[in-house]
mmCIF file of C-alpha atoms and ligand atoms in Angstrom:
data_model
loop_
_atom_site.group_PDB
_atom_site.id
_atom_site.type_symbol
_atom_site.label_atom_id
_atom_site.label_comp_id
_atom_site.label_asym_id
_atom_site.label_seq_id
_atom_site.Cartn_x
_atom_site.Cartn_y
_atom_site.Cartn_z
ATOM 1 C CA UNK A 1 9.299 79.526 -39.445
ATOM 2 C CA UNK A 2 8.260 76.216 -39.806
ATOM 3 C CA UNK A 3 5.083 75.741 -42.163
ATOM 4 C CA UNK A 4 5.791 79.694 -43.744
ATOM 5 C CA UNK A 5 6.631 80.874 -46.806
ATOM 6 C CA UNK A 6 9.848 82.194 -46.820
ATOM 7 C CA UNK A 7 12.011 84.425 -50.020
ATOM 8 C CA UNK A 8 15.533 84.015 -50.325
ATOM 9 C CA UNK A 9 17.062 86.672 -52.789
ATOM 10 C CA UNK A 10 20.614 85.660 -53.701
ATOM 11 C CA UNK A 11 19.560 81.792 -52.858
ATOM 12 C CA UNK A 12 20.839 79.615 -55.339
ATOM 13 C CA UNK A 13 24.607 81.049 -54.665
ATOM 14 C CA UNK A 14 27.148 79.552 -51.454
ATOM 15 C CA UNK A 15 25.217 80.942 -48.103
ATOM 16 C CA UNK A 16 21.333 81.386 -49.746
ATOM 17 C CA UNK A 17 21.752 77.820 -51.122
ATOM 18 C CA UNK A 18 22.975 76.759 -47.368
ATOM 19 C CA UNK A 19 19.580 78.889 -46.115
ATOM 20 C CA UNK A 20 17.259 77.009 -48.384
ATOM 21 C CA UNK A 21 18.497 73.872 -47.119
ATOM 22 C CA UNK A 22 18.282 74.374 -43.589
ATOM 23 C CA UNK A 23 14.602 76.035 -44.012
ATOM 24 C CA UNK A 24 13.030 72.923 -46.425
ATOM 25 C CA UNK A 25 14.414 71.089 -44.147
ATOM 26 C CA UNK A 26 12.795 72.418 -41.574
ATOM 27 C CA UNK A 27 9.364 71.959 -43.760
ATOM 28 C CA UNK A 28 9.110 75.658 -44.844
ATOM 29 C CA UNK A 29 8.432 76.932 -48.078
ATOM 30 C CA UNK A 30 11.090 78.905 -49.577
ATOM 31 C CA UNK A 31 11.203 80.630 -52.873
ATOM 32 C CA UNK A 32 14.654 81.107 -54.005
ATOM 33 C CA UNK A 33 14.397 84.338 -56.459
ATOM 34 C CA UNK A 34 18.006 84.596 -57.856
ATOM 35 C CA UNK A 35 19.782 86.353 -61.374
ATOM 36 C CA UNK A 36 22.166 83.118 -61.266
ATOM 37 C CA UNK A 37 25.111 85.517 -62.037
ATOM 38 C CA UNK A 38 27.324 84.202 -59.493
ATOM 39 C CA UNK A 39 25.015 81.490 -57.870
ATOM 40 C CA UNK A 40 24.805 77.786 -59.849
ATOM 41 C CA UNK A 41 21.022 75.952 -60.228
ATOM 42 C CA UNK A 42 23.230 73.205 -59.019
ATOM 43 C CA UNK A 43 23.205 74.403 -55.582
ATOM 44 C CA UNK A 44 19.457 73.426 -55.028
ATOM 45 C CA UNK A 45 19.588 70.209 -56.991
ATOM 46 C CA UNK A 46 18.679 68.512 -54.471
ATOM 47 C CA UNK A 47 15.169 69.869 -53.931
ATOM 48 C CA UNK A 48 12.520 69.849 -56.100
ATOM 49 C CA UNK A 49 8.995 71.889 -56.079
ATOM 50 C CA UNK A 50 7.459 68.576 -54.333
ATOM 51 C CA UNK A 51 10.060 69.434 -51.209
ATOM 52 C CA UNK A 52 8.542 73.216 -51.023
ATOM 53 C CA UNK A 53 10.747 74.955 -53.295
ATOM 54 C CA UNK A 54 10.571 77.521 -56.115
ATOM 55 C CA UNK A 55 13.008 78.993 -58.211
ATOM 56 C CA UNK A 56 12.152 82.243 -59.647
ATOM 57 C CA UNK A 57 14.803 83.425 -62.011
ATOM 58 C CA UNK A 58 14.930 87.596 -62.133
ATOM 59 C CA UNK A 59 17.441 90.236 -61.275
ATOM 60 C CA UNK A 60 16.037 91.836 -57.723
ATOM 61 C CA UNK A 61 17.357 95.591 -59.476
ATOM 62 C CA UNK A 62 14.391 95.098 -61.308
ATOM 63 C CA UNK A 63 11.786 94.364 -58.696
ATOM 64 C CA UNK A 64 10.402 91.623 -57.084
ATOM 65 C CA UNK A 65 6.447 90.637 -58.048
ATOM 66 C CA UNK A 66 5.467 87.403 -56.118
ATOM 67 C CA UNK A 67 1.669 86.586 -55.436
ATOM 68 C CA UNK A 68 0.563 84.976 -52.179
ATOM 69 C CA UNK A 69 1.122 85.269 -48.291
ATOM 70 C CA UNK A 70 5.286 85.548 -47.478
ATOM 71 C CA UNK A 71 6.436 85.437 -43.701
ATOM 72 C CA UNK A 72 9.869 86.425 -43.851
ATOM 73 C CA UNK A 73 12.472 88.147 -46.893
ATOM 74 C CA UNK A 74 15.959 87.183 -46.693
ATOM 75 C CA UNK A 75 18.040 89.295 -48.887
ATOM 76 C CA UNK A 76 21.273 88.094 -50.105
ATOM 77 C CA UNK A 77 21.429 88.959 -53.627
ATOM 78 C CA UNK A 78 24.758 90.752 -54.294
ATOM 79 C CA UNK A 79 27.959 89.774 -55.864
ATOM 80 C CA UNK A 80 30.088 88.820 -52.804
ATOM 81 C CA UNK A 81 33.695 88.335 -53.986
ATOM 82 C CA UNK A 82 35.599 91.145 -54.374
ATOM 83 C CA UNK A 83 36.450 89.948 -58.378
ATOM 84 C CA UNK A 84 33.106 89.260 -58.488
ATOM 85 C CA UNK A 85 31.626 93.279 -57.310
ATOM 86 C CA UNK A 86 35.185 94.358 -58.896
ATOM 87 C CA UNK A 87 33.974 92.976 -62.466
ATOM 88 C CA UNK A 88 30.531 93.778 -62.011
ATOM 89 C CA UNK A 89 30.431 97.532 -60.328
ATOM 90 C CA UNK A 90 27.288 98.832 -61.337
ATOM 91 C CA UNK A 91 25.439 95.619 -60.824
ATOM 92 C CA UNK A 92 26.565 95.647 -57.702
ATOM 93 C CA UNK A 93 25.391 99.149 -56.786
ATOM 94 C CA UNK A 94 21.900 98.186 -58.145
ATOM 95 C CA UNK A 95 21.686 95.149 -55.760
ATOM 96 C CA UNK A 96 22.731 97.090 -52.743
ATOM 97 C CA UNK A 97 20.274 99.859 -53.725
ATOM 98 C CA UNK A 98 17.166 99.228 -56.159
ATOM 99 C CA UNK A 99 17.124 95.358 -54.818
ATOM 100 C CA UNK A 100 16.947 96.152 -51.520
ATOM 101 C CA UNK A 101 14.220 98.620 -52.031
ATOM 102 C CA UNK A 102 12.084 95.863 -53.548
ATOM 103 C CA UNK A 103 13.094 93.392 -51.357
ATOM 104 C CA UNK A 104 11.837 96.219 -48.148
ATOM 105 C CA UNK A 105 8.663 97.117 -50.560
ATOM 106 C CA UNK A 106 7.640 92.803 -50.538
ATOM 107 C CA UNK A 107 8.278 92.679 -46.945
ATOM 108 C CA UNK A 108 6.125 95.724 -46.103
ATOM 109 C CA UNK A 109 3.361 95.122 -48.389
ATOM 110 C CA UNK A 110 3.370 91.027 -47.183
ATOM 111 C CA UNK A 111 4.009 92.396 -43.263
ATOM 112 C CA UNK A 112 7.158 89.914 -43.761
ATOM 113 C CA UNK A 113 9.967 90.163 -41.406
ATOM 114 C CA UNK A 114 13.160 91.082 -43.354
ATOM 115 C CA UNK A 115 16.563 90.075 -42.676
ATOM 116 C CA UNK A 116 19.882 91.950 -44.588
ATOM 117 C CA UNK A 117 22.536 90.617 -45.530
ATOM 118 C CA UNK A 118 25.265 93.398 -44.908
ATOM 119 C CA UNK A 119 28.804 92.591 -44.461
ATOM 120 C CA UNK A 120 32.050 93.304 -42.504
ATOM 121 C CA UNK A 121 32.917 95.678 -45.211
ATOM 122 C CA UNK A 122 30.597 98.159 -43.720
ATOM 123 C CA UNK A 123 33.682 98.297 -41.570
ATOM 124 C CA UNK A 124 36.256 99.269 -44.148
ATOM 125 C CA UNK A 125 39.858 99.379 -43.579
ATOM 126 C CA UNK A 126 39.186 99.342 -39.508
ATOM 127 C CA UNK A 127 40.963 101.482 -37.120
ATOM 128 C CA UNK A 128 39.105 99.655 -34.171
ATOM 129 C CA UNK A 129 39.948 96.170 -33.506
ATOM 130 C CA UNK A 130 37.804 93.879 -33.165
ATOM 131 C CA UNK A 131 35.122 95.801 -34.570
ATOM 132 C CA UNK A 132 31.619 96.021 -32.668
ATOM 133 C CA UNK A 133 28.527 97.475 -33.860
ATOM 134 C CA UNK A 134 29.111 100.689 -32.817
ATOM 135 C CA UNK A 135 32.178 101.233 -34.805
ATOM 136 C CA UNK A 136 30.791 103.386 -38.069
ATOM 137 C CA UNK A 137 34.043 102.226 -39.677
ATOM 138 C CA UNK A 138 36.496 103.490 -42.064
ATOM 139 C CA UNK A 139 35.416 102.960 -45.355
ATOM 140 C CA UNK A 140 36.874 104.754 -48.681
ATOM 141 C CA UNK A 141 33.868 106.192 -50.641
ATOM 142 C CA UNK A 142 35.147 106.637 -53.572
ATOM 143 C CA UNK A 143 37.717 103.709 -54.336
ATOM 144 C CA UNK A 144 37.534 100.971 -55.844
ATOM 145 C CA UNK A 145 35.883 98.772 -53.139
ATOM 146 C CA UNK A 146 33.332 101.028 -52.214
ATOM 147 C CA UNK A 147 30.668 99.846 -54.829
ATOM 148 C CA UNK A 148 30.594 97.251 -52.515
ATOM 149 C CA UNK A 149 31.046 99.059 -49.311
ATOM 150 C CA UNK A 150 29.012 101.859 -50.048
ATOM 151 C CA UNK A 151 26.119 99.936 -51.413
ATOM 152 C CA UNK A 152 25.921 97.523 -48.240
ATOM 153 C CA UNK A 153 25.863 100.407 -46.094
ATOM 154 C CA UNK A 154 22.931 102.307 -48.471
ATOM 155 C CA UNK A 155 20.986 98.894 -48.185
ATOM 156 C CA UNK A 156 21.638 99.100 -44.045
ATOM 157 C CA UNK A 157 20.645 103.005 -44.371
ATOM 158 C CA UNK A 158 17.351 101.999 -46.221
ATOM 159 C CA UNK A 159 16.480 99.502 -43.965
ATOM 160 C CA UNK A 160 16.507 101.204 -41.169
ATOM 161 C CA UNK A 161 14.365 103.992 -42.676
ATOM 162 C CA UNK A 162 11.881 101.471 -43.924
ATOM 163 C CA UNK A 163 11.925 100.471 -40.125
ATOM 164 C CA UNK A 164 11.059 103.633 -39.207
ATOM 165 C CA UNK A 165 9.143 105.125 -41.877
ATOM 166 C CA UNK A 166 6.860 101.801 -42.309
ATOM 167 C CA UNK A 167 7.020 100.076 -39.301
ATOM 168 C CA UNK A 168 8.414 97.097 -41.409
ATOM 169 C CA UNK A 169 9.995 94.308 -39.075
ATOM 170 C CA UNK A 170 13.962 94.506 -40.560
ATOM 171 C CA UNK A 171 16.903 93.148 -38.815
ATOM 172 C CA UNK A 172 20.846 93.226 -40.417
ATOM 173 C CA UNK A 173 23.132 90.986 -39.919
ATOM 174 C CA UNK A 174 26.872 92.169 -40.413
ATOM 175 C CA UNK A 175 28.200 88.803 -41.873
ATOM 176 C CA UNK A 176 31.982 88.492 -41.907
ATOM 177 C CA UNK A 177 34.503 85.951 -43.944
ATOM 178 C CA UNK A 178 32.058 82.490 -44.435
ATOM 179 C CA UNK A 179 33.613 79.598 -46.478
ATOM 180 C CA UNK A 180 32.050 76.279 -47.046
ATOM 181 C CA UNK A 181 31.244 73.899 -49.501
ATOM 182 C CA UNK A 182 29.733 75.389 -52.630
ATOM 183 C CA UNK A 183 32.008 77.697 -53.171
ATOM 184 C CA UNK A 184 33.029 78.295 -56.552
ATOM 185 C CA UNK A 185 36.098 77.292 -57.609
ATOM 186 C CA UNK A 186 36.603 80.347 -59.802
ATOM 187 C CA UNK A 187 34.777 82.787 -56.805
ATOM 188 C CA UNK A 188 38.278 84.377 -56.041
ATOM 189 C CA UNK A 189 38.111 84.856 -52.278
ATOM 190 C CA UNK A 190 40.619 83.328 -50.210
ATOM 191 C CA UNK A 191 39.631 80.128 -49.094
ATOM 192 C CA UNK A 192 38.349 78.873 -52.556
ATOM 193 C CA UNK A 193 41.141 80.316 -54.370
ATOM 194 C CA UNK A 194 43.743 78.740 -52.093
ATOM 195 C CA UNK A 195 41.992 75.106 -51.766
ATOM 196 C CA UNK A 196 41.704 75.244 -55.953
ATOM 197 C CA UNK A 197 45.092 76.504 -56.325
ATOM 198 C CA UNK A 198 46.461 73.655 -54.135
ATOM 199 C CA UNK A 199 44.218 70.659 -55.195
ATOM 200 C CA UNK A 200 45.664 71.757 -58.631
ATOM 201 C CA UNK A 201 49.383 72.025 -58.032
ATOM 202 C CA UNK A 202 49.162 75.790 -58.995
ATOM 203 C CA UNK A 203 50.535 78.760 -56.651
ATOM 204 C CA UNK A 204 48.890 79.547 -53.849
ATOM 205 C CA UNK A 205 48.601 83.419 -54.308
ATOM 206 C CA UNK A 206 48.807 85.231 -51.552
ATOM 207 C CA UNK A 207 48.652 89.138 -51.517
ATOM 208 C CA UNK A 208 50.898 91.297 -50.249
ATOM 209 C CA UNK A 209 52.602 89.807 -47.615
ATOM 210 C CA UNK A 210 50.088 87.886 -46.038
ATOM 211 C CA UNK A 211 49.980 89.738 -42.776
ATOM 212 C CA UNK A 212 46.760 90.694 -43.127
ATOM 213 C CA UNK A 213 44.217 89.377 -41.161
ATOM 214 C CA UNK A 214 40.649 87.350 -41.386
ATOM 215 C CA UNK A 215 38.566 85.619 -39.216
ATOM 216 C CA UNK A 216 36.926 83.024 -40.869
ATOM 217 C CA UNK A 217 33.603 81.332 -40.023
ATOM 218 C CA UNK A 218 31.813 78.025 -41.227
ATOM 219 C CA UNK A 219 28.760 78.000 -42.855
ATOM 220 C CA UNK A 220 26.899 75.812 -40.587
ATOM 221 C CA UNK A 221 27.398 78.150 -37.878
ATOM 222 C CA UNK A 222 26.881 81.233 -39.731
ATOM 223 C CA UNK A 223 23.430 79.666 -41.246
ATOM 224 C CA UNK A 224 22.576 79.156 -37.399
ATOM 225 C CA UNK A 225 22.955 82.703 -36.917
ATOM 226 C CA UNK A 226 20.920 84.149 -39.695
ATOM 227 C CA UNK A 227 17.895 81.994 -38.421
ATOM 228 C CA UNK A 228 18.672 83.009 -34.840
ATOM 229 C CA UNK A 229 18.231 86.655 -35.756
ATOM 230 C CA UNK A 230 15.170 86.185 -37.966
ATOM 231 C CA UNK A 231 13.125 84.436 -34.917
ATOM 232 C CA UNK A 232 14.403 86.689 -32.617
ATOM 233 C CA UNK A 233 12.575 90.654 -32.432
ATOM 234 C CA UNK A 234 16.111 92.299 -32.857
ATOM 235 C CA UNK A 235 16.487 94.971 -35.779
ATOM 236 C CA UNK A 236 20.062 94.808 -35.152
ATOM 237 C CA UNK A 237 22.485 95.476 -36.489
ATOM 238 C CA UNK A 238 24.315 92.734 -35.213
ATOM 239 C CA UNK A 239 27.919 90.703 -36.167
ATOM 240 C CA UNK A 240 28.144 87.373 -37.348
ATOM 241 C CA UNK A 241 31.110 85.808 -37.448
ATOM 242 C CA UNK A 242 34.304 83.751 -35.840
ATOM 243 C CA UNK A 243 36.074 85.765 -33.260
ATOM 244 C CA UNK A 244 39.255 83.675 -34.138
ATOM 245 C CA UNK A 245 41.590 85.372 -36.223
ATOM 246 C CA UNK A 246 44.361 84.557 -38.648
ATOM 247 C CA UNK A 247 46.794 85.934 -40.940
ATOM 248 C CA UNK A 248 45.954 85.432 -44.665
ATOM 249 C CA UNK A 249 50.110 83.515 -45.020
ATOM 250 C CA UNK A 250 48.731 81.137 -42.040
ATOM 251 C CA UNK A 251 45.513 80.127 -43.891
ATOM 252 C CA UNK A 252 47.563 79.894 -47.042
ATOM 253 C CA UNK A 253 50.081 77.375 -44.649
ATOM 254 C CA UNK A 254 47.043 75.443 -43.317
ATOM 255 C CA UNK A 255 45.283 74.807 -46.766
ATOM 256 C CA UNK A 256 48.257 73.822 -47.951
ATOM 257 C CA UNK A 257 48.752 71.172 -45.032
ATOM 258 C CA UNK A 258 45.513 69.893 -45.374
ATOM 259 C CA UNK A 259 44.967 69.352 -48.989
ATOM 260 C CA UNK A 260 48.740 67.604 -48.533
ATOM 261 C CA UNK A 261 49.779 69.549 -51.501
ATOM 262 C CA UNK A 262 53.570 70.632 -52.695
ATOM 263 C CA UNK A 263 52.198 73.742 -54.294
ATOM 264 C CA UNK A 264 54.439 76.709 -53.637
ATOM 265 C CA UNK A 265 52.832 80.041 -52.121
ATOM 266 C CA UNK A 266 53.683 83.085 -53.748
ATOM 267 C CA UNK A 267 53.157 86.501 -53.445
ATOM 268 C CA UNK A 268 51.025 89.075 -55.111
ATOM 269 C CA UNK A 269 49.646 92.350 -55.472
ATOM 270 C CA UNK A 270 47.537 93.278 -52.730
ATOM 271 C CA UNK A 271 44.586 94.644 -53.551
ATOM 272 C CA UNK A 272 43.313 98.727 -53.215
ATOM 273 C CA UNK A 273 41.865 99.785 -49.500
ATOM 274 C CA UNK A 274 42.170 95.568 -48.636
ATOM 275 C CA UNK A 275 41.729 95.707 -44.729
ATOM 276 C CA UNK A 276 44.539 95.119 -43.038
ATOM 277 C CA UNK A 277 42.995 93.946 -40.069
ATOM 278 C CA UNK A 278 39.265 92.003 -39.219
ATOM 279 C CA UNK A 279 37.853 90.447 -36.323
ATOM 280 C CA UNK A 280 34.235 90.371 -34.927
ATOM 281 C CA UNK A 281 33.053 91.629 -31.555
ATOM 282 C CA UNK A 282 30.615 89.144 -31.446
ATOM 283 C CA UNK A 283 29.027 90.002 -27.919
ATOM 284 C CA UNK A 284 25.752 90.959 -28.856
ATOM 285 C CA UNK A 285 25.637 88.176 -30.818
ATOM 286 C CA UNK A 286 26.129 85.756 -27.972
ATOM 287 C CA UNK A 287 24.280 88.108 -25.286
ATOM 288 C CA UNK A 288 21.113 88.900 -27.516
ATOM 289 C CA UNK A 289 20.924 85.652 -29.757
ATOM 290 C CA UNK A 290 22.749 83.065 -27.812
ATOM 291 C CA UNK A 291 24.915 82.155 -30.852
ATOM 292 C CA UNK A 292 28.264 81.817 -31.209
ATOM 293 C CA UNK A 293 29.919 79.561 -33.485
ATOM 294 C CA UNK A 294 30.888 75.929 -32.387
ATOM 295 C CA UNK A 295 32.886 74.536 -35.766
ATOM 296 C CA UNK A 296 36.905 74.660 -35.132
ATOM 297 C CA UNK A 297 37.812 76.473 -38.421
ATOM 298 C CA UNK A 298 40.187 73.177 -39.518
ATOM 299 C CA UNK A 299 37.412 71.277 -39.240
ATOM 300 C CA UNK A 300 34.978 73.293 -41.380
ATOM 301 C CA UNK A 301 38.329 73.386 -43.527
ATOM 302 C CA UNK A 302 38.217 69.806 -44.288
ATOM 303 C CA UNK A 303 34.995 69.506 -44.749
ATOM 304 C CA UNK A 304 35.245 72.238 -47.675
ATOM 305 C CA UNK A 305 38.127 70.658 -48.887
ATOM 306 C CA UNK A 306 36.036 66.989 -48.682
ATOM 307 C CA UNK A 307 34.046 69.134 -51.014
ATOM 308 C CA UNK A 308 36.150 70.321 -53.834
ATOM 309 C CA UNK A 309 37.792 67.403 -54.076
ATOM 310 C CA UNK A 310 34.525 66.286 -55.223
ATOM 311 C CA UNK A 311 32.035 68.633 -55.493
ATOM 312 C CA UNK A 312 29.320 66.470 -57.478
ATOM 313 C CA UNK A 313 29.387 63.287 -55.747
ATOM 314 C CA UNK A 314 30.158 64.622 -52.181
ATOM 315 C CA UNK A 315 26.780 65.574 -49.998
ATOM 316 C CA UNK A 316 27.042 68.442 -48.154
ATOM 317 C CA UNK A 317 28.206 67.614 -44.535
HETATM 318 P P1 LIG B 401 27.301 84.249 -53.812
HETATM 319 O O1 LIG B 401 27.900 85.012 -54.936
HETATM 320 O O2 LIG B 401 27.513 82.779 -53.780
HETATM 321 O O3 LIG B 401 25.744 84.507 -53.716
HETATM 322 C C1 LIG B 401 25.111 85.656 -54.209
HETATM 323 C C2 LIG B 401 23.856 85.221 -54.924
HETATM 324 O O4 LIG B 401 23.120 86.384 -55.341
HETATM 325 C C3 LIG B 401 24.152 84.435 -56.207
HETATM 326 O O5 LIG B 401 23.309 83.301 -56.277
HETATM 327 C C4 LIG B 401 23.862 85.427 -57.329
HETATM 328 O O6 LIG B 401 23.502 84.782 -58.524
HETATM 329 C C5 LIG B 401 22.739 86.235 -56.704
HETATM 330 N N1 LIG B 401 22.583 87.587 -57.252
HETATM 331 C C6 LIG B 401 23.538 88.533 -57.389
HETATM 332 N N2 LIG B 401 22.991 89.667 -57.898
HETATM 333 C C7 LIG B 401 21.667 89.413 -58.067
HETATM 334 C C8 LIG B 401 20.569 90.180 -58.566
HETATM 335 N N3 LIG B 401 20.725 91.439 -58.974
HETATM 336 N N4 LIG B 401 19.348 89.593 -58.621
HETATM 337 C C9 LIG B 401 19.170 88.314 -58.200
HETATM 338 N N5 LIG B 401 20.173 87.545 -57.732
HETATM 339 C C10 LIG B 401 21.405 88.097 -57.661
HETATM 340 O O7 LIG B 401 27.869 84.930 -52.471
HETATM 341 P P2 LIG B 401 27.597 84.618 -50.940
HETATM 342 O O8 LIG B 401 28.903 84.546 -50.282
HETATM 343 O O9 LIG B 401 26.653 83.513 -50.797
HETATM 344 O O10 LIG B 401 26.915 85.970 -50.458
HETATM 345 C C11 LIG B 401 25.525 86.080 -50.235
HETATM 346 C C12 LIG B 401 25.217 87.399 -49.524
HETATM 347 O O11 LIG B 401 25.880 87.432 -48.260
HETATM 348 C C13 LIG B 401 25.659 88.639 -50.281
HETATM 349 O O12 LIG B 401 24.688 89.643 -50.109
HETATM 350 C C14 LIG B 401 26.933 89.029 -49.591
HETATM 351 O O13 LIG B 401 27.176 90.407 -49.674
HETATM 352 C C15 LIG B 401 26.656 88.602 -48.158
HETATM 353 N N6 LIG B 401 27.896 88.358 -47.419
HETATM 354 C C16 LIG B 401 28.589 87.192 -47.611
HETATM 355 C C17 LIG B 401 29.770 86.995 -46.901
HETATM 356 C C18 LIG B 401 30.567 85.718 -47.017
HETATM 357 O O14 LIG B 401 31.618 85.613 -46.388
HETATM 358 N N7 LIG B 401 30.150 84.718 -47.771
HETATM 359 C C19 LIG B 401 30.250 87.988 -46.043
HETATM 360 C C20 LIG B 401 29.519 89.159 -45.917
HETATM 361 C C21 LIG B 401 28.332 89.325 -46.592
HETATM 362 N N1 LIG B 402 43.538 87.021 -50.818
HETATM 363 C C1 LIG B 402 44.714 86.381 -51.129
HETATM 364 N N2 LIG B 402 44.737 85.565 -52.219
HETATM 365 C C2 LIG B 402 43.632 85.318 -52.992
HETATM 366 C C3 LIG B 402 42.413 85.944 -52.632
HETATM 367 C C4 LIG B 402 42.399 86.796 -51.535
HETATM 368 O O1 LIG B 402 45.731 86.546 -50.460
HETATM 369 O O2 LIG B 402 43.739 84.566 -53.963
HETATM 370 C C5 LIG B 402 43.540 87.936 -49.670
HETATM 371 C C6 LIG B 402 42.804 89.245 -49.880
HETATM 372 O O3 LIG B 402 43.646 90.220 -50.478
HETATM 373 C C7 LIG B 402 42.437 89.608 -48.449
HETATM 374 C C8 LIG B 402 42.176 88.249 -47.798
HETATM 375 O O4 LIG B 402 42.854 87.292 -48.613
HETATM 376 O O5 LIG B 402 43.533 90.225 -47.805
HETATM 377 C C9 LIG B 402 40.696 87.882 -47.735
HETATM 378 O O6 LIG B 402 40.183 88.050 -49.036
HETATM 379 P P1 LIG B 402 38.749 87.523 -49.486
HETATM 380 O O7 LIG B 402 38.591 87.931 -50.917
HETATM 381 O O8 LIG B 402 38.584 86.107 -49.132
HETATM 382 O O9 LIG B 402 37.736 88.325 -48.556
HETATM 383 P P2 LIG B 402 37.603 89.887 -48.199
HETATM 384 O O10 LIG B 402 38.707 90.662 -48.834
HETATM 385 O O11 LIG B 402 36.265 90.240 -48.734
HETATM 386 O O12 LIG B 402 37.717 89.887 -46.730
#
């Protein structure tokens, strides 16, 4: 993809802003068209239009229009945290849905190859463990959560029709738990919440009673993966993520260690249809793509933790 024009929807927030940087770097042009709702201009301060990129600001709900020759669409614009879809339900619905038709309509009518960003969610509450593609999952349609779920699996849905109907080159990615740096501190999903929490001397809330489960992956690696699947022919879809799972008490227990912090853990609410259990089958990953990831979660952990300690003046590793 080096020397093409590629769109990132969603890619001034934590994983499109990651994208961007691997595919300037790479000498690509990238156009970053993002609602900045949850993502910060910040995130891309680092590049400027001499480097390759643009920054379009619109909401994808309301369609896409961008003149010129594009070679690939990734589409990440969503809210991602739960607080964030939680506050924001309808939004949410209208990313999953109306954005990802104009995302699939710019692909088609540029002949781009389109890559989705769908999530473990599609997965639900899973009574499978560790979940492979071919699980259809578990998944509450009319709670709380499912503006997220529900959407996510519409956008898979529509991709594969556009697939079949139009011929257009899609792939999906099932993404599961990514943290890195750029994270916001007020995101609200584990990993940020518990580094913020303990860098500040406040509780680390944990909810329920931590039993739950997560397998977490660092952003390097999952970047790797997204760009493995969009030179690769696969439609997908296909799981991206660590294998190596955790209880949500234990990551609570490591943050704390790391961040050498005295803040006290306590316990609360656990929220409606929260999966009790996650893990990727990633073999297809590793058979199909070659990928798997190669950063020991502690390390990636310090690294993020480098990173709010001083998010301004630290590069990304
Ligand atoms: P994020 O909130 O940092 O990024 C989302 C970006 O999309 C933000 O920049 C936001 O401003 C933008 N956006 C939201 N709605 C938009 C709209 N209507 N129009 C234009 N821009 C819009 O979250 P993230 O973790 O980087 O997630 C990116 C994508 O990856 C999402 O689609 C999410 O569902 C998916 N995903 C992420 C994870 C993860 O662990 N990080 C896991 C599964 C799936
Ligand atoms: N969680 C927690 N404390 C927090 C935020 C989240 O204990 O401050 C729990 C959450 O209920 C879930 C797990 O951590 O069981 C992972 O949550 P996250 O929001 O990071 O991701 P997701 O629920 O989307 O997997």
């Amino acid at each position: 993809m080096e020397n093409k024009r590629i769109i990132i929807t969603g890619g001034a927030g934590f994983l499109g802003s990651h994208l961007c940087d691997h595919f300037l770097r790479a000498g690509a042009e990238v156009v970053c068209v993002d609602d900045f709702s949850t993502g910060r201009p910040e995130n891309l301060e680092q590049w400027s239009p001499q480097d390759g990129l643009t920054i379009t600001r619109a909401d994808v709900s309301e369609g896409i229009d961008l003149p010129g020759t594009v070679d690939a669409v990734l589409h990440f614009a969503s809210p991602a945290s739960p607080p964030a879809y939680l506050r924001r339900p309808l939004e949410t619905m209208r990313a999953g849905s109306l954005g990802t038709f104009h995302a699939l309509d710019l692909a088609r009518h540029k002949g781009a190859r389109f890559v989705l960003a769908s999530t473990s969610e599609t997965y639900g509450d899973p009574n499978v463990h560790p979940q492979p593609e071919s699980y259809w999952g578990n998944v509450n349609p009319v709670g709380p959560r499912s503006v997220y779920d529900e959407a996510k699996r519409f956008a898979e849905a529509l991709t594969m029709a556009y697939r079949r109907t139009h011929g257009v080159d899609t792939s999906i990615v099932r993404i599961f738990n990514t943290f890195g740096p750029r994270m916001r501190d007020d995101d609200g999903r584990a990993i940020p919440a518990f580094i913020t929490q303990a860098l500040t001397g406040k509780p680390l809330t944990v909810t329920g009673d931590g039993t739950q489960t997560r397998s977490f992956c660092y952003v390097d690696d999952l970047v790797a993966g997204v760009v493995g699947m969009l030179h690769s022919d696969l439609p997908g879809p296909v799981n991206l993520g660590n294998p190596q799972e955790t209880t949500i008490l234990a990551m609570a227990h490591t943050i704390r260690e790391l961040t050498g912090s005295a803040s006290p853990i306590v316990f609360v609410d656990r929220p409606v249809d929260d999966p009790t259990l996650r893990r990727p089958d990633i073999t297809a990953a590793r058979t199909q793509l070659g990928w798997a990831p190669r950063t020991p979660v502690e390390e990636g952990l310090k690294h993020t933790v480098d990173w709010f300690r001083a998010p301004a003046a630290t590069p990304v590793p």
